[in-house]
Structure formats: C-alpha cells, structure tokens
Amino acid sequence: RVKSFYMGGGTPTTLSAEQMDRLLGALEEHFDFSGLEELTVEAGRPDTINREKLEVLRRHGVGRISVNPQTMEDH
C-alpha cells in the first residue's frame, strides 16, 4: 500500500486544473490511497498556483504543497 505520495520532479502545477484533476483521479483509481499518510504536490513556481488548482488539490486530499524557495526572487 502507498503511504506517501509526492508528485514533483518539475512543476506539475503547470498542468491545467482539469488535467491535474484527471491525473489525480486516475492515480486514485489505480493505486490504493486508503492508507495514505501524506500527499504532496510540487509547485515549483508560485506563478503556476491559482484558486482553481488549489481547489482540485484539496478535493484530492493534498495536504502539502512544496514551493521551491529559489523561485521567490524574480531575477
């Protein structure tokens, strides 16, 4: 059983809210997340996060969003 899931390795939040919803839904269909203790999504760039995407993440039980600190300075 999956206990921890981290979706990252880039910036998955560049996906649209609809794409993210479909991806997370497909993962839930194919993997047993009933014992999941942690579900994290990487948001490598703060400009890729919006309310619609946050609502999708919340609906799918995402409890942590990882924002890369090196992206806090534009230049």
XYZ file of C-alpha atoms in Angstrom:
75
model
C 0.000 0.000 0.000
C 1.089 3.538 -0.728
C 1.848 5.536 2.436
C 3.388 8.660 0.947
C 2.969 10.198 -2.481
C 4.985 13.107 -3.875
C 4.072 14.484 -7.292
C 7.025 16.519 -8.479
C 10.164 16.346 -10.496
C 9.427 19.589 -12.245
C 6.382 21.724 -11.867
C 3.229 19.599 -12.073
C 1.195 22.728 -11.345
C 1.877 23.840 -14.921
C -0.907 21.394 -15.756
C -4.336 22.946 -16.050
C -6.771 22.353 -13.195
C -8.696 19.922 -15.438
C -5.549 17.978 -16.360
C -4.474 17.789 -12.718
C -7.942 16.588 -11.708
C -7.840 13.834 -14.358
C -4.305 12.778 -13.396
C -5.020 12.605 -9.661
C -8.299 10.793 -10.347
C -6.506 8.199 -12.479
C -3.887 7.652 -9.780
C -6.635 7.146 -7.184
C -8.292 4.570 -9.460
C -5.113 2.538 -9.949
C -3.437 2.790 -6.553
C -4.758 2.137 -3.063
C -4.519 5.503 -1.318
C -6.671 4.413 1.643
C -3.604 4.220 3.910
C -2.013 7.387 2.573
C -0.332 9.398 5.305
C 0.992 12.191 3.110
C 0.109 13.559 -0.317
C 2.394 16.344 -1.563
C 2.425 18.219 -4.852
C 5.363 20.291 -6.006
C 4.568 23.799 -7.204
C 7.995 24.759 -8.473
C 6.901 28.219 -9.492
C 4.450 30.261 -7.414
C 3.010 31.770 -10.618
C 1.585 28.341 -11.535
C -0.728 28.198 -8.498
C -4.263 29.591 -8.614
C -7.505 29.100 -6.687
C -8.922 26.578 -9.181
C -5.840 24.354 -8.943
C -5.779 24.638 -5.144
C -9.418 23.509 -5.041
C -8.582 20.474 -7.199
C -5.655 19.592 -4.932
C -7.824 19.945 -1.842
C -10.568 17.727 -3.317
C -7.973 15.021 -3.893
C -6.624 15.216 -0.341
C -3.343 17.012 -0.996
C -2.077 18.069 2.423
C 1.178 19.738 1.419
C 2.388 21.911 -1.435
C 6.115 22.264 -1.958
C 7.131 25.666 -3.360
C 10.781 25.924 -4.355
C 12.453 28.730 -2.373
C 14.793 29.629 -5.224
C 11.778 30.879 -7.167
C 10.984 33.613 -4.639
C 13.252 36.115 -6.431
C 12.231 37.017 -9.979
C 15.693 37.749 -11.382
